[in-house]
mmCIF file of C-alpha atoms in Angstrom:
data_model
loop_
_atom_site.group_PDB
_atom_site.id
_atom_site.type_symbol
_atom_site.label_atom_id
_atom_site.label_comp_id
_atom_site.label_asym_id
_atom_site.label_seq_id
_atom_site.Cartn_x
_atom_site.Cartn_y
_atom_site.Cartn_z
ATOM 1 C CA MET A 831 -16.208 -7.790 -82.595
ATOM 2 C CA THR A 832 -19.227 -10.092 -82.814
ATOM 3 C CA PRO A 833 -21.601 -10.260 -85.815
ATOM 4 C CA GLN A 834 -24.012 -8.110 -83.824
ATOM 5 C CA GLY A 835 -21.179 -5.611 -83.433
ATOM 6 C CA ALA A 836 -21.067 -5.099 -87.198
ATOM 7 C CA GLN A 837 -24.159 -2.938 -86.775
ATOM 8 C CA GLY A 838 -21.955 -0.402 -84.964
ATOM 9 C CA VAL A 839 -19.633 0.011 -87.939
ATOM 10 C CA ALA A 840 -19.701 3.519 -89.430
ATOM 11 C CA ILE A 841 -19.035 4.150 -93.129
ATOM 12 C CA ARG A 842 -17.617 7.547 -94.111
ATOM 13 C CA ARG A 843 -15.114 9.301 -96.323
ATOM 14 C CA ALA A 844 -11.569 9.247 -95.040
ATOM 15 C CA VAL A 845 -10.021 12.530 -93.940
ATOM 16 C CA VAL A 846 -6.343 13.361 -93.524
ATOM 17 C CA SER A 847 -6.465 12.788 -89.762
ATOM 18 C CA ASP A 848 -7.401 9.131 -90.509
ATOM 19 C CA ALA A 849 -4.053 8.440 -92.195
ATOM 20 C CA ALA A 850 -2.455 6.594 -89.260
ATOM 21 C CA MET A 851 -5.532 4.381 -88.773
ATOM 22 C CA VAL A 852 -5.670 3.623 -92.506
ATOM 23 C CA ALA A 853 -1.964 2.732 -92.579
ATOM 24 C CA ALA A 854 -2.397 0.372 -89.615
ATOM 25 C CA TYR A 855 -5.413 -1.254 -91.284
ATOM 26 C CA ARG A 856 -3.634 -1.738 -94.597
ATOM 27 C CA ALA A 857 -0.591 -3.211 -92.824
ATOM 28 C CA ARG A 858 -2.892 -5.751 -91.102
ATOM 29 C CA LEU A 859 -4.459 -6.571 -94.450
ATOM 30 C CA LEU A 860 -1.096 -7.030 -96.167
ATOM 31 C CA SER A 861 0.022 -9.418 -93.413
ATOM 32 C CA GLU A 862 -2.561 -11.901 -94.748
ATOM 33 C CA ARG A 863 -0.418 -12.269 -97.881
ATOM 34 C CA PRO A 864 3.146 -11.968 -96.559
ATOM 35 C CA LYS A 865 4.750 -13.105 -99.821
ATOM 36 C CA ALA A 866 2.916 -10.503 -101.891
ATOM 37 C CA VAL A 867 5.107 -7.884 -103.464
ATOM 38 C CA ARG A 868 4.207 -4.388 -102.273
ATOM 39 C CA VAL A 869 5.549 -1.467 -104.269
ATOM 40 C CA GLN A 870 4.034 1.383 -102.241
ATOM 41 C CA PRO A 871 4.876 1.804 -98.566
ATOM 42 C CA LEU A 872 2.114 1.427 -96.029
ATOM 43 C CA THR A 873 3.069 4.499 -94.053
ATOM 44 C CA GLU A 874 1.020 7.236 -92.488
ATOM 45 C CA ALA A 875 2.637 9.730 -94.887
ATOM 46 C CA HIS A 876 1.664 7.613 -97.909
ATOM 47 C CA GLU A 877 -1.919 7.289 -96.705
ATOM 48 C CA ARG A 878 -2.125 11.018 -95.947
ATOM 49 C CA LYS A 879 -0.976 11.798 -99.492
ATOM 50 C CA GLU A 880 -3.482 9.359 -100.997
ATOM 51 C CA ILE A 881 -6.357 10.843 -98.980
ATOM 52 C CA GLU A 882 -5.316 14.377 -99.973
ATOM 53 C CA GLU A 883 -5.134 13.374 -103.649
ATOM 54 C CA ALA A 884 -8.592 11.788 -103.499
ATOM 55 C CA GLN A 885 -10.045 14.897 -101.831
ATOM 56 C CA ALA A 886 -8.504 17.183 -104.475
ATOM 57 C CA ASN A 887 -9.544 15.010 -107.419
ATOM 58 C CA GLY A 888 -13.289 15.689 -107.514
ATOM 59 C CA ARG A 889 -14.055 12.228 -108.906
ATOM 60 C CA ALA A 890 -12.305 10.064 -106.360
ATOM 61 C CA PHE A 891 -12.754 9.146 -102.730
ATOM 62 C CA ILE A 892 -11.606 6.829 -100.020
ATOM 63 C CA LEU A 893 -14.306 5.339 -97.843
ATOM 64 C CA ILE A 894 -13.500 3.736 -94.522
ATOM 65 C CA ALA A 895 -15.495 1.534 -92.213
ATOM 66 C CA THR A 896 -14.657 2.254 -88.584
ATOM 67 C CA ALA A 897 -15.439 0.500 -85.321
ATOM 68 C CA ASP A 898 -13.964 0.698 -81.859
ATOM 69 C CA GLY A 899 -11.594 3.492 -82.892
ATOM 70 C CA LYS A 900 -9.991 1.684 -85.819
ATOM 71 C CA VAL A 901 -10.446 1.165 -89.530
ATOM 72 C CA VAL A 902 -12.016 -2.226 -90.300
ATOM 73 C CA GLY A 903 -12.779 -1.709 -94.002
ATOM 74 C CA HIS A 904 -11.513 0.392 -96.901
ATOM 75 C CA LEU A 905 -12.694 1.320 -100.384
ATOM 76 C CA GLY A 906 -10.696 3.497 -102.747
ATOM 77 C CA LEU A 907 -12.380 4.695 -105.943
ATOM 78 C CA TRP A 908 -10.679 6.682 -108.700
ATOM 79 C CA ALA A 909 -12.358 7.933 -111.865
ATOM 80 C CA GLY A 910 -10.465 8.586 -115.059
ATOM 81 C CA THR A 911 -8.794 11.956 -115.346
ATOM 82 C CA GLU A 912 -9.093 12.497 -119.092
ATOM 83 C CA PRO A 913 -12.207 13.703 -120.935
ATOM 84 C CA HIS A 914 -12.609 10.281 -122.574
ATOM 85 C CA ASN A 915 -12.648 8.319 -119.276
ATOM 86 C CA ARG A 916 -14.079 10.633 -116.594
ATOM 87 C CA HIS A 917 -17.406 8.789 -116.852
ATOM 88 C CA ALA A 918 -15.884 5.628 -115.341
ATOM 89 C CA ALA A 919 -13.984 4.594 -112.223
ATOM 90 C CA ARG A 920 -12.191 1.600 -110.758
ATOM 91 C CA PHE A 921 -12.317 0.637 -107.115
ATOM 92 C CA GLY A 922 -10.761 -1.760 -104.658
ATOM 93 C CA VAL A 923 -12.404 -2.845 -101.426
ATOM 94 C CA SER A 924 -11.291 -4.812 -98.379
ATOM 95 C CA VAL A 925 -12.543 -5.752 -94.920
ATOM 96 C CA ASP A 926 -10.678 -7.024 -91.849
ATOM 97 C CA ARG A 927 -10.446 -10.809 -91.908
ATOM 98 C CA ASP A 928 -12.468 -11.313 -88.707
ATOM 99 C CA LEU A 929 -15.321 -9.098 -89.945
ATOM 100 C CA ARG A 930 -15.858 -10.507 -93.410
ATOM 101 C CA ARG A 931 -19.290 -11.804 -94.446
ATOM 102 C CA LEU A 932 -21.044 -9.400 -92.066
ATOM 103 C CA GLY A 933 -22.162 -6.909 -94.717
ATOM 104 C CA ILE A 934 -19.426 -4.301 -94.254
ATOM 105 C CA GLY A 935 -18.035 -4.727 -97.770
ATOM 106 C CA ARG A 936 -21.552 -4.531 -99.211
ATOM 107 C CA ARG A 937 -22.184 -1.280 -97.316
ATOM 108 C CA LEU A 938 -18.920 0.212 -98.581
ATOM 109 C CA ILE A 939 -19.731 -0.710 -102.190
ATOM 110 C CA GLU A 940 -23.350 0.470 -101.940
ATOM 111 C CA THR A 941 -22.106 3.818 -100.617
ATOM 112 C CA ALA A 942 -19.646 4.103 -103.503
ATOM 113 C CA ILE A 943 -22.371 3.286 -106.047
ATOM 114 C CA ARG A 944 -24.759 5.819 -104.515
ATOM 115 C CA GLU A 945 -22.119 8.569 -104.498
ATOM 116 C CA THR A 946 -20.950 7.978 -108.074
ATOM 117 C CA LYS A 947 -24.470 7.782 -109.467
ATOM 118 C CA ALA A 948 -24.868 11.411 -108.357
ATOM 119 C CA TRP A 949 -21.914 12.549 -110.496
ATOM 120 C CA PRO A 950 -22.999 14.210 -113.770
ATOM 121 C CA GLY A 951 -22.270 12.076 -116.826
ATOM 122 C CA PHE A 952 -20.957 9.169 -114.774
ATOM 123 C CA CYS A 953 -22.106 5.660 -115.753
ATOM 124 C CA ARG A 954 -19.542 2.935 -114.953
ATOM 125 C CA ILE A 955 -17.642 1.372 -112.055
ATOM 126 C CA ASP A 956 -15.261 -1.507 -112.632
ATOM 127 C CA LEU A 957 -13.017 -3.744 -110.589
ATOM 128 C CA GLU A 958 -10.585 -6.625 -110.766
ATOM 129 C CA CYS A 959 -10.898 -9.624 -108.442
ATOM 130 C CA ASP A 960 -9.468 -13.105 -107.949
ATOM 131 C CA ALA A 961 -11.254 -15.495 -110.299
ATOM 132 C CA ASP A 962 -11.422 -18.218 -107.626
ATOM 133 C CA ASN A 963 -13.051 -16.063 -104.911
ATOM 134 C CA GLY A 964 -16.658 -17.180 -105.325
ATOM 135 C CA VAL A 965 -17.875 -15.351 -102.213
ATOM 136 C CA VAL A 966 -16.757 -11.933 -103.427
ATOM 137 C CA ILE A 967 -17.858 -12.613 -107.020
ATOM 138 C CA ARG A 968 -21.374 -13.444 -105.780
ATOM 139 C CA LEU A 969 -21.366 -10.225 -103.712
ATOM 140 C CA TYR A 970 -20.437 -8.148 -106.750
ATOM 141 C CA GLU A 971 -23.026 -9.919 -108.906
ATOM 142 C CA SER A 972 -25.722 -9.308 -106.274
ATOM 143 C CA LEU A 973 -24.954 -5.583 -106.606
ATOM 144 C CA GLY A 974 -25.327 -5.678 -110.397
ATOM 145 C CA PHE A 975 -21.729 -6.175 -111.512
ATOM 146 C CA VAL A 976 -21.135 -8.502 -114.463
ATOM 147 C CA VAL A 977 -18.001 -10.298 -115.617
ATOM 148 C CA GLU A 978 -16.542 -8.599 -118.672
ATOM 149 C CA GLY A 979 -13.320 -10.545 -118.998
ATOM 150 C CA ARG A 980 -10.730 -12.881 -117.563
ATOM 151 C CA MET A 981 -7.031 -12.139 -117.285
ATOM 152 C CA ARG A 982 -5.111 -15.387 -117.159
ATOM 153 C CA LYS A 983 -2.299 -15.695 -114.619
ATOM 154 C CA SER A 984 -2.418 -11.972 -113.887
ATOM 155 C CA ARG A 985 -1.782 -12.016 -110.125
ATOM 156 C CA ASP A 986 0.682 -13.757 -107.862
ATOM 157 C CA PHE A 987 0.353 -13.263 -104.122
ATOM 158 C CA GLY A 988 2.984 -15.851 -103.315
ATOM 159 C CA SER A 989 1.220 -19.101 -104.217
ATOM 160 C CA GLY A 990 1.736 -18.949 -107.975
ATOM 161 C CA PRO A 991 0.001 -17.059 -110.786
ATOM 162 C CA GLN A 992 -3.788 -16.872 -110.588
ATOM 163 C CA ASP A 993 -6.481 -15.596 -112.927
ATOM 164 C CA SER A 994 -8.368 -12.345 -112.349
ATOM 165 C CA LEU A 995 -11.830 -11.323 -113.453
ATOM 166 C CA LEU A 996 -12.730 -7.892 -114.740
ATOM 167 C CA MET A 997 -16.222 -6.933 -113.587
ATOM 168 C CA ALA A 998 -18.283 -3.794 -114.134
ATOM 169 C CA LEU A 999 -21.511 -2.098 -113.127
ATOM 170 C CA VAL A 1000 -22.908 0.092 -115.901
ATOM 171 C CA TRP A 1001 -26.010 2.304 -115.773
#
């Protein structure tokens, strides 16, 4: 897909019938870090269960970016389930390697922000990211996220322990 083709990317909530496409996408994504330890299987059944759980939750969703009949981006957002943390959620976002820096991740995050701002009593979204990924940190900052903390040597995707940043958007 060319940069112009990114305009044809659709952003929407995942439904159960998307499970196979989501599993294929996440398997492609994981192949970028082959030495990373993966606890959960990347199967259609796993993705179906995750989509069903998000749909039943009420304060959770999975957004997908689709193009040419496949998933090219993914955002999973889960709010707390207890009375003391239902006002806040954590998300993770990813985009296919060949389509990064075309605005797809921004569109996924903007959609998540818009949807959660409509939830009664909701006021916080947070995330964890690699501390050395300046491109993604600048994206998050441009959307209003601020660094709240650093976790030293918290991740290891096969090249040794790396720091993570905790970032949040609060309104």
